[in-house]
mmCIF file of C-alpha atoms in Angstrom:
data_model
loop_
_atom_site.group_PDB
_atom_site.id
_atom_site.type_symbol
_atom_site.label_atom_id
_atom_site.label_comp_id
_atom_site.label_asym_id
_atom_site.label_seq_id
_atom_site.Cartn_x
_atom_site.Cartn_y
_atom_site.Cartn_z
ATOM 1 C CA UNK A 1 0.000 0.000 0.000
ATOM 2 C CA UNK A 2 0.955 3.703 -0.454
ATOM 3 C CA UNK A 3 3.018 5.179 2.270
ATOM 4 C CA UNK A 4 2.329 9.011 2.074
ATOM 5 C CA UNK A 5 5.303 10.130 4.108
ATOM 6 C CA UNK A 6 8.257 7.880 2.487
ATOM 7 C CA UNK A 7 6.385 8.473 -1.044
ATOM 8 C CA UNK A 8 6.957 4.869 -1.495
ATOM 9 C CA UNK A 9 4.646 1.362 -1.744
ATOM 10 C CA UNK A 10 5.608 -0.857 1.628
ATOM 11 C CA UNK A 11 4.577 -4.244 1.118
ATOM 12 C CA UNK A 12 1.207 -4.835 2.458
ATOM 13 C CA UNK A 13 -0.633 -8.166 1.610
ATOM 14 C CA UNK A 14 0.652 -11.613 -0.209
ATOM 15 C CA UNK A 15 -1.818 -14.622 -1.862
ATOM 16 C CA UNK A 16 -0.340 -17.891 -1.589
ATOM 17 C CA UNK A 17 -1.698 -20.577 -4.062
ATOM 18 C CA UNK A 18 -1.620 -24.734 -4.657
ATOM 19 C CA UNK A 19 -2.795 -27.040 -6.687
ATOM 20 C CA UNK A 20 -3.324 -30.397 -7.132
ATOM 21 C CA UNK A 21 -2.605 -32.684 -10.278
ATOM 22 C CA UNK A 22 -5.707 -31.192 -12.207
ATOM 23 C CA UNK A 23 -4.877 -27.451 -11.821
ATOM 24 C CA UNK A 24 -7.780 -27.126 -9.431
ATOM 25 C CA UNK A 25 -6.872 -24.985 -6.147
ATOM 26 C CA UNK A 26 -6.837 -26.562 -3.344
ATOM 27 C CA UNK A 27 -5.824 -24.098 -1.089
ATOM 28 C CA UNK A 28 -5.782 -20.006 -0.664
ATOM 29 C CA UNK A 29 -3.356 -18.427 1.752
ATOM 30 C CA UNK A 30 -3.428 -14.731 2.862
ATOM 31 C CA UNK A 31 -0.825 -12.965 4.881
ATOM 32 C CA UNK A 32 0.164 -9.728 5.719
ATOM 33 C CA UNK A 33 3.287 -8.063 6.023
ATOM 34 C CA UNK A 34 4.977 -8.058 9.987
ATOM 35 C CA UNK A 35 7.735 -5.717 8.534
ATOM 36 C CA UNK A 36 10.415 -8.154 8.410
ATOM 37 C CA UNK A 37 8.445 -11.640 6.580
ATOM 38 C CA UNK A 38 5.250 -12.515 6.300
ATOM 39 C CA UNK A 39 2.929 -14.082 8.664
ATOM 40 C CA UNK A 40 -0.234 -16.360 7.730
ATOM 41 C CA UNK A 41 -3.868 -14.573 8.660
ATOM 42 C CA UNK A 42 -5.777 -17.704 6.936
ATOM 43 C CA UNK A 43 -6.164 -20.187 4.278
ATOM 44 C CA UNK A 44 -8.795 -21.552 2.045
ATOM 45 C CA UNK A 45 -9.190 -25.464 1.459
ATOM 46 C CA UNK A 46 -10.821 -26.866 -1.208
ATOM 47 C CA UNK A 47 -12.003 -30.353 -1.643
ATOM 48 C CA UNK A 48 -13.603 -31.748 -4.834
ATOM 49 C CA UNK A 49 -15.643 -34.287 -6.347
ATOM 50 C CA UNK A 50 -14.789 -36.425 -9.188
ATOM 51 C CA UNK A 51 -16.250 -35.047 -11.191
ATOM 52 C CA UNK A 52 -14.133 -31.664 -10.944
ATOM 53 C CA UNK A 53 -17.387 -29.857 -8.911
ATOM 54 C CA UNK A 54 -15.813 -28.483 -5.850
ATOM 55 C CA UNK A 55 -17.346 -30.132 -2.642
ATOM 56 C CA UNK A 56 -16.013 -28.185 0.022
ATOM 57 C CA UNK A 57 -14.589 -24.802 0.923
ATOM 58 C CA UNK A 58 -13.287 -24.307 4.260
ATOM 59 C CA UNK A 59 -11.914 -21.369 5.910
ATOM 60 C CA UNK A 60 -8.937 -21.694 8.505
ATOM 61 C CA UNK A 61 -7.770 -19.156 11.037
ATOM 62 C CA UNK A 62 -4.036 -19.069 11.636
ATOM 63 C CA UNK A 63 -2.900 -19.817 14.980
ATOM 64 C CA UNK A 64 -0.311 -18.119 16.570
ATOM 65 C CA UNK A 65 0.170 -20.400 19.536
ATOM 66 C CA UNK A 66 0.429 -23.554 17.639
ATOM 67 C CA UNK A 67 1.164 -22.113 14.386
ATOM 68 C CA UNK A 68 -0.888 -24.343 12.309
ATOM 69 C CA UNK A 69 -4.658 -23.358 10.767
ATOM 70 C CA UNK A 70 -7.409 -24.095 12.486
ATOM 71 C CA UNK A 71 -10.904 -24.335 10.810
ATOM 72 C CA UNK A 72 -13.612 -21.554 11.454
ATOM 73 C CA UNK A 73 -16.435 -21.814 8.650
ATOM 74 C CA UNK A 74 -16.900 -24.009 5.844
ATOM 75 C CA UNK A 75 -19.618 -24.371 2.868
ATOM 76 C CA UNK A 76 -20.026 -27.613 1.658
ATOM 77 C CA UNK A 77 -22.089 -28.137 -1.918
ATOM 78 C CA UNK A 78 -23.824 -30.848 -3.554
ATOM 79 C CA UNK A 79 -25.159 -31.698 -6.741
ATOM 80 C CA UNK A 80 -27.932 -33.201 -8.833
ATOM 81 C CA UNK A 81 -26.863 -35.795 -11.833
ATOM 82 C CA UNK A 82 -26.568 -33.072 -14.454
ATOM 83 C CA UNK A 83 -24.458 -30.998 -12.520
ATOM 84 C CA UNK A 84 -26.904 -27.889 -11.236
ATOM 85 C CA UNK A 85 -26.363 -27.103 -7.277
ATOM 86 C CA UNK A 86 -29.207 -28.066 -5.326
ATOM 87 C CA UNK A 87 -27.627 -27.324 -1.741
ATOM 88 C CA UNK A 88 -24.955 -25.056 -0.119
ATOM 89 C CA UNK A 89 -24.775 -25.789 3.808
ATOM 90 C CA UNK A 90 -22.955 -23.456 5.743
ATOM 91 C CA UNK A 91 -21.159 -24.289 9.371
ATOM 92 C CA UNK A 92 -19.581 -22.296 11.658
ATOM 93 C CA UNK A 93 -16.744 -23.933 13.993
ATOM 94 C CA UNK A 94 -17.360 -23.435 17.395
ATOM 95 C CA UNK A 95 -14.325 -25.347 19.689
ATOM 96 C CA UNK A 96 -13.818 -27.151 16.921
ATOM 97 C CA UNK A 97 -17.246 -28.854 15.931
ATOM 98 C CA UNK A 98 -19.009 -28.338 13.235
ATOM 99 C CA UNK A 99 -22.342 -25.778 13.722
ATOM 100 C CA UNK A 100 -25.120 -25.225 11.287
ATOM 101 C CA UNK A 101 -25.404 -21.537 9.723
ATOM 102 C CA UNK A 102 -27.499 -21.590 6.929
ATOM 103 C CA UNK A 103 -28.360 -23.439 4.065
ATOM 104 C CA UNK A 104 -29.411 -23.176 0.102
ATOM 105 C CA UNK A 105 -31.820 -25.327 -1.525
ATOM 106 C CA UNK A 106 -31.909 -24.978 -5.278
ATOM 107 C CA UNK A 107 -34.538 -26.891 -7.638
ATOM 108 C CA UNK A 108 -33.971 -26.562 -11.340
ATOM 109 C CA UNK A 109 -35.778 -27.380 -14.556
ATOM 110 C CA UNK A 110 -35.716 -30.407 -16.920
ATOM 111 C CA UNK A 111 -33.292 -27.948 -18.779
ATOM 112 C CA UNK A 112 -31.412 -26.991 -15.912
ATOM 113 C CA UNK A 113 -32.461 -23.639 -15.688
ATOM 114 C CA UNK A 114 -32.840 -22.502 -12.180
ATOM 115 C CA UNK A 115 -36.418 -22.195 -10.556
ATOM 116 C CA UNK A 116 -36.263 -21.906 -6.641
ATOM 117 C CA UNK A 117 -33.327 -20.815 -4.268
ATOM 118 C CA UNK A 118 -34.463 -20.883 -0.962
ATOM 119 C CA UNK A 119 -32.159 -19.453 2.172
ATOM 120 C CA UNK A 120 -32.647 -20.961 5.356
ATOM 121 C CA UNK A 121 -31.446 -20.368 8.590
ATOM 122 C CA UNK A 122 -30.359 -23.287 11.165
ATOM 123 C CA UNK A 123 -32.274 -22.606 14.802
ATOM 124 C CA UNK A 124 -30.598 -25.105 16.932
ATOM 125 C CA UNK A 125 -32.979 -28.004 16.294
ATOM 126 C CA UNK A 126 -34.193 -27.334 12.342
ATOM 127 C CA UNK A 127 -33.877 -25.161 9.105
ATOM 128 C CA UNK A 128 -35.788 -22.221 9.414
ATOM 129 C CA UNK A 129 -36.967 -20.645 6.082
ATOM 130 C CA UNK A 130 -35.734 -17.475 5.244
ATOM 131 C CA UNK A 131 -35.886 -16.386 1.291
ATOM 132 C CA UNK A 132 -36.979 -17.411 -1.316
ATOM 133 C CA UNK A 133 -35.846 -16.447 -5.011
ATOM 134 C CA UNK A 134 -38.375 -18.130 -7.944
ATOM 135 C CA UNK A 135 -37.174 -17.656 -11.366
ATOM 136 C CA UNK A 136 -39.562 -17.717 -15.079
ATOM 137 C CA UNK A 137 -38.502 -18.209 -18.289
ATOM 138 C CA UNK A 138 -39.816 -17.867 -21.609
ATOM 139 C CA UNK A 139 -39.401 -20.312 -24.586
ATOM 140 C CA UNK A 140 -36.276 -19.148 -25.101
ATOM 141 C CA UNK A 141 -34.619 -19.583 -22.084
ATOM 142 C CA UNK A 142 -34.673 -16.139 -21.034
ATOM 143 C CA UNK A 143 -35.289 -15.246 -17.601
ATOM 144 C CA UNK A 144 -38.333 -12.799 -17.816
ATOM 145 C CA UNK A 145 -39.396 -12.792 -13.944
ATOM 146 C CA UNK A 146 -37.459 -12.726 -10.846
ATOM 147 C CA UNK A 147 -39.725 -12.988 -7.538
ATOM 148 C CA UNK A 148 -38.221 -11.974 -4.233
ATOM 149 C CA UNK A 149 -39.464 -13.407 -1.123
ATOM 150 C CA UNK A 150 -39.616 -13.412 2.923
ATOM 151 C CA UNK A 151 -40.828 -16.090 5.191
ATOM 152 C CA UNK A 152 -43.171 -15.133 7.841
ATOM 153 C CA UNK A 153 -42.810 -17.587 10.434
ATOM 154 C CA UNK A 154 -46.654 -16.526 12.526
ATOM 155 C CA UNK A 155 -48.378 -17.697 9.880
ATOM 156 C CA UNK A 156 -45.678 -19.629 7.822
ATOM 157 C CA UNK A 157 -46.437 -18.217 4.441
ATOM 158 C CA UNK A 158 -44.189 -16.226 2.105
ATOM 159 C CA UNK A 159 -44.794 -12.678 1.856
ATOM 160 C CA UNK A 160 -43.904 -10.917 -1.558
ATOM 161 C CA UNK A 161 -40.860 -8.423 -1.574
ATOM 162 C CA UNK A 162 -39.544 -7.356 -4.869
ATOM 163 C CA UNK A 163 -40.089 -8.581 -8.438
ATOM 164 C CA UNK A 164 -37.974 -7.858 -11.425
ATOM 165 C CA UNK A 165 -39.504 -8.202 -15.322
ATOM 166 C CA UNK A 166 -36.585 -8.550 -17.493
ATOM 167 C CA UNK A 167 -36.858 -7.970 -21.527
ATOM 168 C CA UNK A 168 -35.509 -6.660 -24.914
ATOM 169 C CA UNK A 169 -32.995 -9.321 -24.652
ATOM 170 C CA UNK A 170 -29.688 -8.848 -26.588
ATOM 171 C CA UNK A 171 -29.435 -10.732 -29.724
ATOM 172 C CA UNK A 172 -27.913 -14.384 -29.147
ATOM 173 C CA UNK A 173 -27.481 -13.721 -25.338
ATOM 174 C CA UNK A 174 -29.727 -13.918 -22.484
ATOM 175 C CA UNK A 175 -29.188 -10.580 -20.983
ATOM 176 C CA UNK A 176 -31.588 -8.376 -20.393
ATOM 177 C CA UNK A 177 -31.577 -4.844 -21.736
ATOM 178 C CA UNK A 178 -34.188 -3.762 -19.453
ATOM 179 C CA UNK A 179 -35.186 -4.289 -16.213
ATOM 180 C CA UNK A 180 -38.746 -3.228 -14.102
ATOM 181 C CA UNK A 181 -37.840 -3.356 -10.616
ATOM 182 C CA UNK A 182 -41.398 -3.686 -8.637
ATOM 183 C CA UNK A 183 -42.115 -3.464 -4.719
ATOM 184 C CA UNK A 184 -44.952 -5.429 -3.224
ATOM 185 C CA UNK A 185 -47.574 -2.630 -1.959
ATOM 186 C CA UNK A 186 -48.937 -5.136 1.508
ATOM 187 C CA UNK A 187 -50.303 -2.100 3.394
ATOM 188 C CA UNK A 188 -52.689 -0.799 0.699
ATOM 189 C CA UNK A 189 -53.675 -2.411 -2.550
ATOM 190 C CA UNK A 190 -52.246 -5.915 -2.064
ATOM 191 C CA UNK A 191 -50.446 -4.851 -5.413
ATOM 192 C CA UNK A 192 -46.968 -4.531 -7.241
ATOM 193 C CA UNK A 193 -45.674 -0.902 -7.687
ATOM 194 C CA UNK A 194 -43.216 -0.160 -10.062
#
């Protein structure tokens, strides 16, 4: 980073990188700068399946006392057949075990377009819903609607948030040109307001 008052850079930050036989990264290292070498902060490891689709990503807090990493969060991911993500569960490491966060449950199409993505939260016993993101397409594979959700737990129903209407697509692509951002109206009209 800039030092103002030497009018030089001082070294500041350094990425460390590995990988295994396949030239997939299995592990990120950040450090910082102690003004004489530099000293771990954490590390990224990455596990995969098989099939190349990365199964795990865990994040490791350096430890100064027994200078090795020791883990603090991870997201672990799983897949259908054809590929698509249909979960993400987070954990947090508390002494060392394993904690539930929060979780993603995707469904998909029969053409493996993306339909639901629902965020829960973990409560201590079960998932709790949280979000929910439902997608639309047209015939051409174009996402025209996005619906934003919230779960209400009193009555467990999802209330309606936002909802974007995509269109004018760009020739050979699927991205939108336009986008109608609406807000659900609950006090008043029960109605979407652009």
């Amino acid at each position: 980073q800039w030092n103002a008052t030497s009018s030089a850079w001082d070294l500041f930050s350094n990425t460390l990188y590995t990988y295994n036989s396949s030239n997939m990264m299995t592990t990120m290292i950040m450090q910082t700068w102690n003004g004489v070498s530099w000293t771990p902060v954490t590390q990224n490891a990455y596990t995969y399946f098989s099939s190349g689709k990365m199964q795990s990503d865990q994040l490791q807090n350096w430890n100064v006392l027994t200078t090795t990493f020791d883990p603090a969060s991870q997201k672990t991911y799983y897949y259908d057949p054809s590929g698509n993500l249909i979960n993400e569960t987070d954990n947090d490491f508390v002494l060392g075990t394993p904690v539930y966060t929060s979780q993603w449950v995707n469904t998909f199409s029969a053409g493996n377009q993306m339909l639901t993505s629902t965020l829960s939260t973990w409560s201590g016993t079960t998932w709790q819903p949280a979000t929910k993101t439902t997608n639309t397409y047209d015939t051409s594979g174009n996402t025209i609607n996005k619906l934003f959700q919230t779960f209400n737990p009193v009555d467990s129903s999802w209330n309606n948030s936002t909802y974007d209407i995509y269109s004018n697509f760009v020739t050979g692509t699927h991205l939108p040109q336009m986008d109608v951002l609406q807000h659900w109206d609950a006090t008043s009209t029960g109605t979407w307001a652009n």
